[in-house]
mmCIF file of C-alpha atoms in Angstrom:
data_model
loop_
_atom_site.group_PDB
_atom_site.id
_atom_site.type_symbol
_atom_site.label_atom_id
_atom_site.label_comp_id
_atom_site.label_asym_id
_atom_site.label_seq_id
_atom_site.Cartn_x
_atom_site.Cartn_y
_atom_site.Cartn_z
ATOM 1 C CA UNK A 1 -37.875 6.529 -15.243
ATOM 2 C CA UNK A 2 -37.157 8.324 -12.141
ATOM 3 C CA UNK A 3 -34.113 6.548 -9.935
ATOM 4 C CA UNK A 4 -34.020 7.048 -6.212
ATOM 5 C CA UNK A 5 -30.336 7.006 -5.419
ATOM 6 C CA UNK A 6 -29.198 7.116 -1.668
ATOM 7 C CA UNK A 7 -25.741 9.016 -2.403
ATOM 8 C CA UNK A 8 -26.943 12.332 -1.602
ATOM 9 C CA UNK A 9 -28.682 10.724 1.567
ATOM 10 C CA UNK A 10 -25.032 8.618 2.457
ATOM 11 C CA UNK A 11 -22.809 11.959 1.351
ATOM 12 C CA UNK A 12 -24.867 14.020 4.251
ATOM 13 C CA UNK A 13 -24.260 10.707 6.589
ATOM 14 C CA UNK A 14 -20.839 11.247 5.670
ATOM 15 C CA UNK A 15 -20.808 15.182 6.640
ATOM 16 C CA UNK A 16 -22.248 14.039 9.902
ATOM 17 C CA UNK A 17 -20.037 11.138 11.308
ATOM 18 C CA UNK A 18 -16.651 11.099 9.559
ATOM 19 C CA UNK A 19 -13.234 11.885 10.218
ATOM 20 C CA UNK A 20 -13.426 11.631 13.925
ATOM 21 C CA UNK A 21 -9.605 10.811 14.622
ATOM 22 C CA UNK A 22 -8.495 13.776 13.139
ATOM 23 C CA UNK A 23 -4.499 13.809 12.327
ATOM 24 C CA UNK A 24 -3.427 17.467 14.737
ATOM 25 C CA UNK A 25 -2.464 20.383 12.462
ATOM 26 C CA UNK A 26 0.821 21.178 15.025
ATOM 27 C CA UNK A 27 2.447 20.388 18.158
ATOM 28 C CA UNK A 28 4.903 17.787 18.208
ATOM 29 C CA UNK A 29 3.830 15.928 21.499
ATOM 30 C CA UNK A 30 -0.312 16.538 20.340
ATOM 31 C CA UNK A 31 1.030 14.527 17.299
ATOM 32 C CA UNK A 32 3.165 11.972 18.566
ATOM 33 C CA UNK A 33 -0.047 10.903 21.264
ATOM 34 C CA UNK A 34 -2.496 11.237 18.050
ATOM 35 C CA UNK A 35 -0.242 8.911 16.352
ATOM 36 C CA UNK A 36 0.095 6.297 19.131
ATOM 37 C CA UNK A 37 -3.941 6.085 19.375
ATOM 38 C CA UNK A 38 -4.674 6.800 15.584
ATOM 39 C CA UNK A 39 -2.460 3.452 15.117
ATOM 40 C CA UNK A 40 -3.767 1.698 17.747
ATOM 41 C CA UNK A 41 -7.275 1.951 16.065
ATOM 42 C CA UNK A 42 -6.245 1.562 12.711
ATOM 43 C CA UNK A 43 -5.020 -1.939 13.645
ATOM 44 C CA UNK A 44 -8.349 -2.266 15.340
ATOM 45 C CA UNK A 45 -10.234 -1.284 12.189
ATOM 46 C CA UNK A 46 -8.456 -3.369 10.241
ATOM 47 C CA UNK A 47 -8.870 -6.523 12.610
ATOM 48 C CA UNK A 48 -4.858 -7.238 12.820
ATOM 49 C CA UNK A 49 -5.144 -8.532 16.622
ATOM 50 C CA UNK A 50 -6.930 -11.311 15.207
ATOM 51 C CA UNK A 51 -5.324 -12.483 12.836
ATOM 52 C CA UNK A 52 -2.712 -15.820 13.740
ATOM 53 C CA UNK A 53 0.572 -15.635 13.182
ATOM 54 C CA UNK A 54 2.612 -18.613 12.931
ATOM 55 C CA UNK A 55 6.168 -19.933 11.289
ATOM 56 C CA UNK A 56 6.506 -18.143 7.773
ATOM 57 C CA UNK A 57 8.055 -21.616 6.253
ATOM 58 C CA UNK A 58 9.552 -20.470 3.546
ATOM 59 C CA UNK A 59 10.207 -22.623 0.053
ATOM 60 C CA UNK A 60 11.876 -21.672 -2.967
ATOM 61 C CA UNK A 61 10.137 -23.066 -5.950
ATOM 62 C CA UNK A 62 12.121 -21.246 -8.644
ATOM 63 C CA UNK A 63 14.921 -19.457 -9.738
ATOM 64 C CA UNK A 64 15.931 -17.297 -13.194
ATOM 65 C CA UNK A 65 19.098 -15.460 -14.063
ATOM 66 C CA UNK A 66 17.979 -11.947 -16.314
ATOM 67 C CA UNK A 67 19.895 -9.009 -17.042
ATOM 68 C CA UNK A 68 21.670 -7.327 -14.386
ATOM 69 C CA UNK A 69 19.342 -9.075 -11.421
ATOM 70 C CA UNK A 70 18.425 -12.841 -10.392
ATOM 71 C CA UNK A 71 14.374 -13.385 -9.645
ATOM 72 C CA UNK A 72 13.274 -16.245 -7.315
ATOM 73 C CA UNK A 73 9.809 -17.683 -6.575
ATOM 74 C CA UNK A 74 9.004 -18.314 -3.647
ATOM 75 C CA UNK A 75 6.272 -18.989 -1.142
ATOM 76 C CA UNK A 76 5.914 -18.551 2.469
ATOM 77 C CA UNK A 77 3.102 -19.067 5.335
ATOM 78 C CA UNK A 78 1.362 -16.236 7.086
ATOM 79 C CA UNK A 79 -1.694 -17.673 8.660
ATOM 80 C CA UNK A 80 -1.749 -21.447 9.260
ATOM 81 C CA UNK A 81 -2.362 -23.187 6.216
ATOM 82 C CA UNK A 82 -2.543 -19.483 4.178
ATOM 83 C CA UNK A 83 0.583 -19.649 1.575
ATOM 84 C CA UNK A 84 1.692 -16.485 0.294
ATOM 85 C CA UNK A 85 3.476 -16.407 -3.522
ATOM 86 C CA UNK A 86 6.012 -14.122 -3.913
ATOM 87 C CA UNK A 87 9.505 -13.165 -5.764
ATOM 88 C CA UNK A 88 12.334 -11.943 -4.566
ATOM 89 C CA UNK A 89 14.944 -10.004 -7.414
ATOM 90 C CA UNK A 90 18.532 -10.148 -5.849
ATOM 91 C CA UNK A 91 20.890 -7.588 -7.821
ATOM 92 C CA UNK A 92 23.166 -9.167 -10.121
ATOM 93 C CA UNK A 93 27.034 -9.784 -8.363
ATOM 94 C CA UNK A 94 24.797 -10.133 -4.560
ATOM 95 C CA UNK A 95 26.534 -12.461 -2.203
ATOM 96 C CA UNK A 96 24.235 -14.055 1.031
ATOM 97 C CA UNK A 97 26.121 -11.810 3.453
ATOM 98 C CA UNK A 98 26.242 -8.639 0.609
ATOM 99 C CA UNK A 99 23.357 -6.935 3.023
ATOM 100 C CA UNK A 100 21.722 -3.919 1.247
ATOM 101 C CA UNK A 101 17.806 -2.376 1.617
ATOM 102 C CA UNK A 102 14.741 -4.352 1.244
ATOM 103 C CA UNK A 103 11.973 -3.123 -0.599
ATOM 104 C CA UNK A 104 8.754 -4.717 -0.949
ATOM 105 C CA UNK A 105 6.888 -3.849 -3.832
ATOM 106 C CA UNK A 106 3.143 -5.058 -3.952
ATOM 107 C CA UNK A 107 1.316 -5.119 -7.408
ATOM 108 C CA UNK A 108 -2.085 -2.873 -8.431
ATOM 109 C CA UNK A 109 -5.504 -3.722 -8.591
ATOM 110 C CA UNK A 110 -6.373 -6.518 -10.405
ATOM 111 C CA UNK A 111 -3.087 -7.086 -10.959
ATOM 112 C CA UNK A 112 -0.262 -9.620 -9.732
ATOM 113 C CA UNK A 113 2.991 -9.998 -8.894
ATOM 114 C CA UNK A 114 3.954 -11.519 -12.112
ATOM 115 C CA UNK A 115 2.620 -7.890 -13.075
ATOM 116 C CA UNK A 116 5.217 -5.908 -11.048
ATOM 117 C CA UNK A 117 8.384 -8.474 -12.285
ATOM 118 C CA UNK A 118 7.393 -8.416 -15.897
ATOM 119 C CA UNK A 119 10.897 -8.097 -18.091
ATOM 120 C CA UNK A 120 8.521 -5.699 -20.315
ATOM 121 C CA UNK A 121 7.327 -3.604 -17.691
ATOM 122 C CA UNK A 122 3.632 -3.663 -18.706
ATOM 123 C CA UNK A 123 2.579 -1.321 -16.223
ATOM 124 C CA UNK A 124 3.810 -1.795 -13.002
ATOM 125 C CA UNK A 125 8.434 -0.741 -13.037
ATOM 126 C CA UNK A 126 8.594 -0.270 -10.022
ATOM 127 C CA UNK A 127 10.291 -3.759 -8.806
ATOM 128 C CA UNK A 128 12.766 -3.876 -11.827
ATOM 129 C CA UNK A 129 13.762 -0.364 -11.456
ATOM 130 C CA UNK A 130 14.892 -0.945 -7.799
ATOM 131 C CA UNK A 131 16.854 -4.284 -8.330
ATOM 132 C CA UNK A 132 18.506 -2.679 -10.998
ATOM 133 C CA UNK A 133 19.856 0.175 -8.230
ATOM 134 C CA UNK A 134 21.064 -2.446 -5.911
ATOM 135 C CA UNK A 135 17.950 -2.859 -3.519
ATOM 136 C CA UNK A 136 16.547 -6.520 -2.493
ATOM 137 C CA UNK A 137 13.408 -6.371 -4.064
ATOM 138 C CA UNK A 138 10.005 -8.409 -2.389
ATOM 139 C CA UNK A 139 7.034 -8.559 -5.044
ATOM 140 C CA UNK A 140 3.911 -10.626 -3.422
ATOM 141 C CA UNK A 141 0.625 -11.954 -4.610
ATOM 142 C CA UNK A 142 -2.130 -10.390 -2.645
ATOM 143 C CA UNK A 143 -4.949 -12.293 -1.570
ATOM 144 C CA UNK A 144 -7.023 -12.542 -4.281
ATOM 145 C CA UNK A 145 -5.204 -11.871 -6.994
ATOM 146 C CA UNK A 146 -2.558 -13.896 -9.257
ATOM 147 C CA UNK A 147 -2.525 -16.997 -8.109
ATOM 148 C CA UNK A 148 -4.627 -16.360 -4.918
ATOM 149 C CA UNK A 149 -7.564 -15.824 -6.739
ATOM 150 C CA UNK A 150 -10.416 -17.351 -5.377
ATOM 151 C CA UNK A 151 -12.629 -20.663 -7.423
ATOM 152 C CA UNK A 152 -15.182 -17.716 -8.642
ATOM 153 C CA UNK A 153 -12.314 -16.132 -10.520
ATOM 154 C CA UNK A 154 -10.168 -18.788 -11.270
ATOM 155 C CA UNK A 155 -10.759 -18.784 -15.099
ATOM 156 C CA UNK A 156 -9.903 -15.229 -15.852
ATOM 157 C CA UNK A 157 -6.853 -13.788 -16.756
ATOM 158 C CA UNK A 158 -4.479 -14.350 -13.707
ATOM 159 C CA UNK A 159 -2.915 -11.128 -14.230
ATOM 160 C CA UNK A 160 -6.041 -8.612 -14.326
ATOM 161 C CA UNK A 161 -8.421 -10.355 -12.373
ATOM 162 C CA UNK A 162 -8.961 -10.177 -8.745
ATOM 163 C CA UNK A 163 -11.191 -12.243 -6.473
ATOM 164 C CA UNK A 164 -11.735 -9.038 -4.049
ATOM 165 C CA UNK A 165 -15.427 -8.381 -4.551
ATOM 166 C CA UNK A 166 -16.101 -11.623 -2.822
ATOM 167 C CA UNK A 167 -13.713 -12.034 -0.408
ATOM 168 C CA UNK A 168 -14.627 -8.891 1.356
ATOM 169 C CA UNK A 169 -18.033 -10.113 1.415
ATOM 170 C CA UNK A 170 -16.741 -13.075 3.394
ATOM 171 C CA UNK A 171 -14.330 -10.993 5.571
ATOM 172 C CA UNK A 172 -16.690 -8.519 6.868
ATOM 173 C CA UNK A 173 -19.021 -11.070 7.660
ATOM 174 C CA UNK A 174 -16.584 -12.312 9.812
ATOM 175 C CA UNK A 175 -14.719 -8.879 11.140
ATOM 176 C CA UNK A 176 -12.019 -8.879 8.838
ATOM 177 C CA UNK A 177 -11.566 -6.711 5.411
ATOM 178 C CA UNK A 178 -9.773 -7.270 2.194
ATOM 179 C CA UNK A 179 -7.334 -4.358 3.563
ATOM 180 C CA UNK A 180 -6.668 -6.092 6.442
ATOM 181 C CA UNK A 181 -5.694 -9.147 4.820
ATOM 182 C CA UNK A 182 -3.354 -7.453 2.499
ATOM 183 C CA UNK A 183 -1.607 -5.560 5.251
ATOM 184 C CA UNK A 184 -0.847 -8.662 7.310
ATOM 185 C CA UNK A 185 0.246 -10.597 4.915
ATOM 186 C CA UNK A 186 2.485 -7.306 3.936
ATOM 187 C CA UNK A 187 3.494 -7.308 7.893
ATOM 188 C CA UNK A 188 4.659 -11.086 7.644
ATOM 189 C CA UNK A 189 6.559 -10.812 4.350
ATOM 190 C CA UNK A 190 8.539 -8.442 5.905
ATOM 191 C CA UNK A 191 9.361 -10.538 9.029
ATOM 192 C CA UNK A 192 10.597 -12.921 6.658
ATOM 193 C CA UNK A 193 12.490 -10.410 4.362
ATOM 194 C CA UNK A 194 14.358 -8.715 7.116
ATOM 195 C CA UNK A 195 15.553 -12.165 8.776
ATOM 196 C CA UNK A 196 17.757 -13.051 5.862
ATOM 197 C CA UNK A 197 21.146 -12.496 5.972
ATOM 198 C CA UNK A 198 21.173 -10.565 2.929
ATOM 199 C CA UNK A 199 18.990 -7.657 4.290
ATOM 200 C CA UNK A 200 20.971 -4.918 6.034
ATOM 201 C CA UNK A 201 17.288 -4.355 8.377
ATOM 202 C CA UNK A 202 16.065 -1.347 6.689
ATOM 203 C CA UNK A 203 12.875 -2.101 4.924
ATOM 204 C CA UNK A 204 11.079 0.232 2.100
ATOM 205 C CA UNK A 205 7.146 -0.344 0.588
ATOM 206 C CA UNK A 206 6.089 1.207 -2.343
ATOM 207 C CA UNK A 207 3.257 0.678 -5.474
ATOM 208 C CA UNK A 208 1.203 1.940 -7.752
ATOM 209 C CA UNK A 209 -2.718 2.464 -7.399
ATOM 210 C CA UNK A 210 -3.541 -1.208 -5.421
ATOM 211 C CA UNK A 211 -0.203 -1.041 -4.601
ATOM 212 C CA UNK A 212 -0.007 2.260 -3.458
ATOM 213 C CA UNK A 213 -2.882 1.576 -1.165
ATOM 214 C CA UNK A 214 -1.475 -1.442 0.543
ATOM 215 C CA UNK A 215 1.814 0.708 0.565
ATOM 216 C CA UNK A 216 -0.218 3.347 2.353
ATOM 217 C CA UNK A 217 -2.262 1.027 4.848
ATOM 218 C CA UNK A 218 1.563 -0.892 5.620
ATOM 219 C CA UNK A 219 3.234 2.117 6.271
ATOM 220 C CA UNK A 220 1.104 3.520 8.153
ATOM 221 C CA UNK A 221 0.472 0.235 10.418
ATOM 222 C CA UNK A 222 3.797 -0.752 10.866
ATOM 223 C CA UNK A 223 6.510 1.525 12.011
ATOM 224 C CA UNK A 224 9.376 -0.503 10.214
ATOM 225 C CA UNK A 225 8.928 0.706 7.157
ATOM 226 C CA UNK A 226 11.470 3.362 6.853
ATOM 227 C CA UNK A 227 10.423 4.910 3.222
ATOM 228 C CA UNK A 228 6.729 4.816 1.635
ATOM 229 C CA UNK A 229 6.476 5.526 -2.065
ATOM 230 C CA UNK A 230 2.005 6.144 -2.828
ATOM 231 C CA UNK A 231 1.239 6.392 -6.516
ATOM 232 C CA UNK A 232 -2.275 7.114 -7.918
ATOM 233 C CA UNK A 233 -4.006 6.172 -4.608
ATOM 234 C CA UNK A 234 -4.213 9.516 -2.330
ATOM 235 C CA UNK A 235 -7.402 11.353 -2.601
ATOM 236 C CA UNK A 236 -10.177 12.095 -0.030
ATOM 237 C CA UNK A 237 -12.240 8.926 0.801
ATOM 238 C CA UNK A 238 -15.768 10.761 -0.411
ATOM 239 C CA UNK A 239 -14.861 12.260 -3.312
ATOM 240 C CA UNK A 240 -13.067 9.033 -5.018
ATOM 241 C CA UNK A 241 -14.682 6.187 -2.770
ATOM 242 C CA UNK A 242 -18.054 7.119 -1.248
ATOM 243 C CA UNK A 243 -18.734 9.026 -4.552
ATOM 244 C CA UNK A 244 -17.533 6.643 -6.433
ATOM 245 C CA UNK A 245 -18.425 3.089 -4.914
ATOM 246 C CA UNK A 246 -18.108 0.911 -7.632
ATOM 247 C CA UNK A 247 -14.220 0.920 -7.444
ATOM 248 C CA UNK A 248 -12.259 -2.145 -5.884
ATOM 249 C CA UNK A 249 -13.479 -4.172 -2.722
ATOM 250 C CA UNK A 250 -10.190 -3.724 -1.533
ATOM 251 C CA UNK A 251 -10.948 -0.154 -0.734
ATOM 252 C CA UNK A 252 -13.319 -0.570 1.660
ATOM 253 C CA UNK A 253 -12.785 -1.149 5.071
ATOM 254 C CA UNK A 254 -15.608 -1.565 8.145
ATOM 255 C CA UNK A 255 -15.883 1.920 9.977
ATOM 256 C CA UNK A 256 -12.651 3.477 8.393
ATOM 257 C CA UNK A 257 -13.988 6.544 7.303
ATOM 258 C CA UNK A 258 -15.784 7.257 10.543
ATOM 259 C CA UNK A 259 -12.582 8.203 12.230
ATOM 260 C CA UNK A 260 -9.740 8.984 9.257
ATOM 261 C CA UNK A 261 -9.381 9.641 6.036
ATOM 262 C CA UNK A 262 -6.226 9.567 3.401
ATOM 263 C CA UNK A 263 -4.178 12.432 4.889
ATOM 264 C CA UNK A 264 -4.575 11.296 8.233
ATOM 265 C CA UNK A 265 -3.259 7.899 7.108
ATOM 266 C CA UNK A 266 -0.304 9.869 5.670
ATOM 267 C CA UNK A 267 0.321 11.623 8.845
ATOM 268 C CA UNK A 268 0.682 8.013 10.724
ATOM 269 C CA UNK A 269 3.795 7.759 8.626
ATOM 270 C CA UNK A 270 5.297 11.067 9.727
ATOM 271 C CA UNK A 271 8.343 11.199 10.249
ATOM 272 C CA UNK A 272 9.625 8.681 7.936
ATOM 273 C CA UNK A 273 9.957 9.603 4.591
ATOM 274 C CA UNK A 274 7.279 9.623 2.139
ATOM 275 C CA UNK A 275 6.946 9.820 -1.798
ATOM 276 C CA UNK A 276 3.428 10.666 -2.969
ATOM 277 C CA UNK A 277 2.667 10.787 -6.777
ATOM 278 C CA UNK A 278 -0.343 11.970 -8.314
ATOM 279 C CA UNK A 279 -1.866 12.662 -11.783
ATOM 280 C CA UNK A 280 -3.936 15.792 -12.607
ATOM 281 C CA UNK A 281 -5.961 13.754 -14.773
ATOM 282 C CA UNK A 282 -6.368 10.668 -12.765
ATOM 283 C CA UNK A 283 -9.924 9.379 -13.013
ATOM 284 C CA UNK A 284 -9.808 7.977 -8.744
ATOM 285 C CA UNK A 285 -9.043 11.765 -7.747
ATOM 286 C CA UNK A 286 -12.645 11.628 -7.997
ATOM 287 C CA UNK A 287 -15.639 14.073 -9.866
ATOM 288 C CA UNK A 288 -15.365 16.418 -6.643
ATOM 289 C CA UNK A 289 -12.406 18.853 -7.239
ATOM 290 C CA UNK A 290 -10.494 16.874 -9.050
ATOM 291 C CA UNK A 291 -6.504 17.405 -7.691
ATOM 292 C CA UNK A 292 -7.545 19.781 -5.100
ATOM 293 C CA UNK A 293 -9.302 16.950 -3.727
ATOM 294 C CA UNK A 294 -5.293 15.209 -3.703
ATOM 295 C CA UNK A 295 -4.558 18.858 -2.224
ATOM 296 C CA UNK A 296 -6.574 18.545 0.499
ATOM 297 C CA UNK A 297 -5.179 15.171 1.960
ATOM 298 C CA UNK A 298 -1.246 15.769 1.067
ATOM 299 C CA UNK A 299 -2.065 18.888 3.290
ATOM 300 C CA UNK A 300 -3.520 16.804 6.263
ATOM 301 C CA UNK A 301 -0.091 14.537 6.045
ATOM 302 C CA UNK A 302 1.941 18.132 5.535
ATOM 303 C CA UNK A 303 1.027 19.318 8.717
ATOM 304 C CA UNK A 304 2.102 16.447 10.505
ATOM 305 C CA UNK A 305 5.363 16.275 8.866
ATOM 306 C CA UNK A 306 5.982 19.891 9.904
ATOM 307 C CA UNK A 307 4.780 19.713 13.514
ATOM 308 C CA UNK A 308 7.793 16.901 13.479
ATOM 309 C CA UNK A 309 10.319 19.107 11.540
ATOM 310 C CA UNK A 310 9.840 16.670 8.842
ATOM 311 C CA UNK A 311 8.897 19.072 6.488
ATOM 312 C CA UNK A 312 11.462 17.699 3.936
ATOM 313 C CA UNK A 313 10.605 14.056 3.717
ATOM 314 C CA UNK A 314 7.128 14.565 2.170
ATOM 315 C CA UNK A 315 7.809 15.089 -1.385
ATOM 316 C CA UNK A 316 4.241 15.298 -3.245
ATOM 317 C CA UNK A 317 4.819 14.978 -7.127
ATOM 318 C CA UNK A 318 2.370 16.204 -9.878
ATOM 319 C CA UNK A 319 2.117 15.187 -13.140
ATOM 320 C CA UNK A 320 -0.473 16.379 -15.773
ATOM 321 C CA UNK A 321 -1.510 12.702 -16.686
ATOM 322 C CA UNK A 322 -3.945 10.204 -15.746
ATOM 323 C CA UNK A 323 -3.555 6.806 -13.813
ATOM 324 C CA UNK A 324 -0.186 6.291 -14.472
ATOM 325 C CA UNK A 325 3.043 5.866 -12.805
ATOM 326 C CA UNK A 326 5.899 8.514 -13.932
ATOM 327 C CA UNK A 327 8.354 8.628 -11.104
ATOM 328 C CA UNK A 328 9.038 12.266 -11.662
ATOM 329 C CA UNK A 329 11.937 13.144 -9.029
ATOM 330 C CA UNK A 330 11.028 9.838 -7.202
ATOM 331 C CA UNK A 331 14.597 8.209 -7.689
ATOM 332 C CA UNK A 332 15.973 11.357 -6.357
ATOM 333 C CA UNK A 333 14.311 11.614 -3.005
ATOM 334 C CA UNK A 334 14.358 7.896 -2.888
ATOM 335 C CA UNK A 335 18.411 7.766 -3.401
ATOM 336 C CA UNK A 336 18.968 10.641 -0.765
ATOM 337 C CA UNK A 337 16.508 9.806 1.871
ATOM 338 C CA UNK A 338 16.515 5.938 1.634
ATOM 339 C CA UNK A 339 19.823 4.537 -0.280
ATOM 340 C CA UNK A 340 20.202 0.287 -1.253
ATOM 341 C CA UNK A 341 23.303 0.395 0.728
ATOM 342 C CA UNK A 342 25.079 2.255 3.559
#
């Protein structure tokens, strides 16, 4: 039987109406005015004006002693009556007034922070590798995953399920996206993190896929965030989401694509420094080209960096695998451009 798919139809849509906030190729005052208004609608896209802020509350349910690092749980407030889960790992021999780096660390797709803190790893390192080189490590719950699933998911595993499919229905209904949510709450967890007394006020995001895409959306949003670390989530928007529309909710975001795409994103974080990881092989670099399609976008965010003779603190790493986090020459970059203590 013949099917009568609208992807060719939406690709040539696509041709016609997208990118129209493109990130300048050079000039350092063209970029730094691109930047202010690029941001400016970004947080418009993503609805942040609207959301309410209000007194972060913070309560700590739980704390564990492990090798070479303490982990509490905690939970804070970021929208009135909207409670947050989250851990904090404090580096073994810390004191309260011991100030070092924050880094917040949020967990992949269908994931959760329980996920990112694992003592085995499972996938996500990230967190344990950073407490473990002195930083003060922040690993949330998004919404709709972990324990912030939503009643529709609530019997699945807590660690691989997400509730994102249907709470983007219910936020774009009302103006808001999945993506916006995530950032926010992102935005308020670091209010809260850089208030203690044991954070020295320089703040670091990084993740792997889910959580290199709320690293990416952060970052770019919020100009406190001193060092971004993306894994296996920068790729043009058609080739791995248009083309591909059956991946995450999350993803998706009211209008986004109509005025930037991935690289431009990247070039909101110019001139901060930024660690971008990519597999040859990764399925979400999309059917289209593949890691020239990565190419493409690290070159958008390249051209920024230069025009602000930041050519140095873009560092794009390949590997030859798939979805998959390797930190090849991360810790490197991350150690000279963005140490746990000064």
């Amino acid at each position: 039987m013949e099917r009568y798919s609208i992807l060719p139809h939406m690709e040539t849509v696509f041709d016609r109406e997208a990118r129209r906030m493109p990130a300048p190729a050079e000039g350092r005052e063209v970029v730094l005015v691109w930047q202010r208004e690029a941001r400016a609608k970004l947080w418009e896209l993503l609805s942040l004006n609207r959301f309410e802020p209000c007194a972060p509350n913070p309560v700590r349910l739980s704390s564990e002693t492990r090798d070479g690092y303490r982990v509490e749980r905690m939970e804070m407030e970021t929208e009135p009556n909207v409670r947050m889960p989250f851990y904090v790992l404090i580096p073994d021999g810390a004191s309260p007034s011991d100030r070092r780096a924050t880094f917040i660390v949020p967990h992949g797709h269908g994931g959760a922070s329980e996920r990112t803190i694992a003592p085995d790893g499972e996938r996500d390192v990230m967190a344990l590798s950073l407490v473990k080189r002195g930083y003060l490590v922040f690993a949330p719950d998004a919404r709709g995953s972990g324990d912030r699933r939503e009643f529709m998911d609530a019997g699945d595993d807590r660690k691989k399920s997400c509730s994102h499919g249907p709470l983007n229905n219910l936020a774009i209904a009302l103006g808001y996206s999945v993506c916006g949510m995530e950032v926010w709450d992102l935005m308020r967890l670091a209010d809260y993190a850089l208030s203690r007394p044991d954070a020295d006020g320089r703040l670091g995001a990084g993740g792997f896929s889910g959580g290199g895409q709320q690293t990416l959306f952060f970052a770019a949003c919020d100009e406190r965030v001193a060092f971004a670390e993306v894994g296996g989530w920068f790729y043009g928007f058609k080739e791995s989401l248009l083309l591909l529309p059956h991946n995450c909710a999350c993803n998706f975001v009211p209008n986004l694509w109509r005025f930037l795409d991935c690289g431009d994103l990247g070039a909101l974080i110019a001139p901060r420094p930024l660690f971008i990881e990519s597999g040859e092989n990764d399925h979400l670099n999309g059917n289209v080209g593949r890691i020239q399609n990565v190419y493409s976008q690290v070159a958008i965010a390249r051209n920024a960096y230069a025009a602000l003779d930041a050519e140095k603190k873009l560092r794009h790493s390949v590997h030859e695998g798939g979805h998959e986090w390797r930190a090849l020459d991360f810790y490197d970059f991350l150690s000279q451009s963005f140490p746990a203590t000064i």
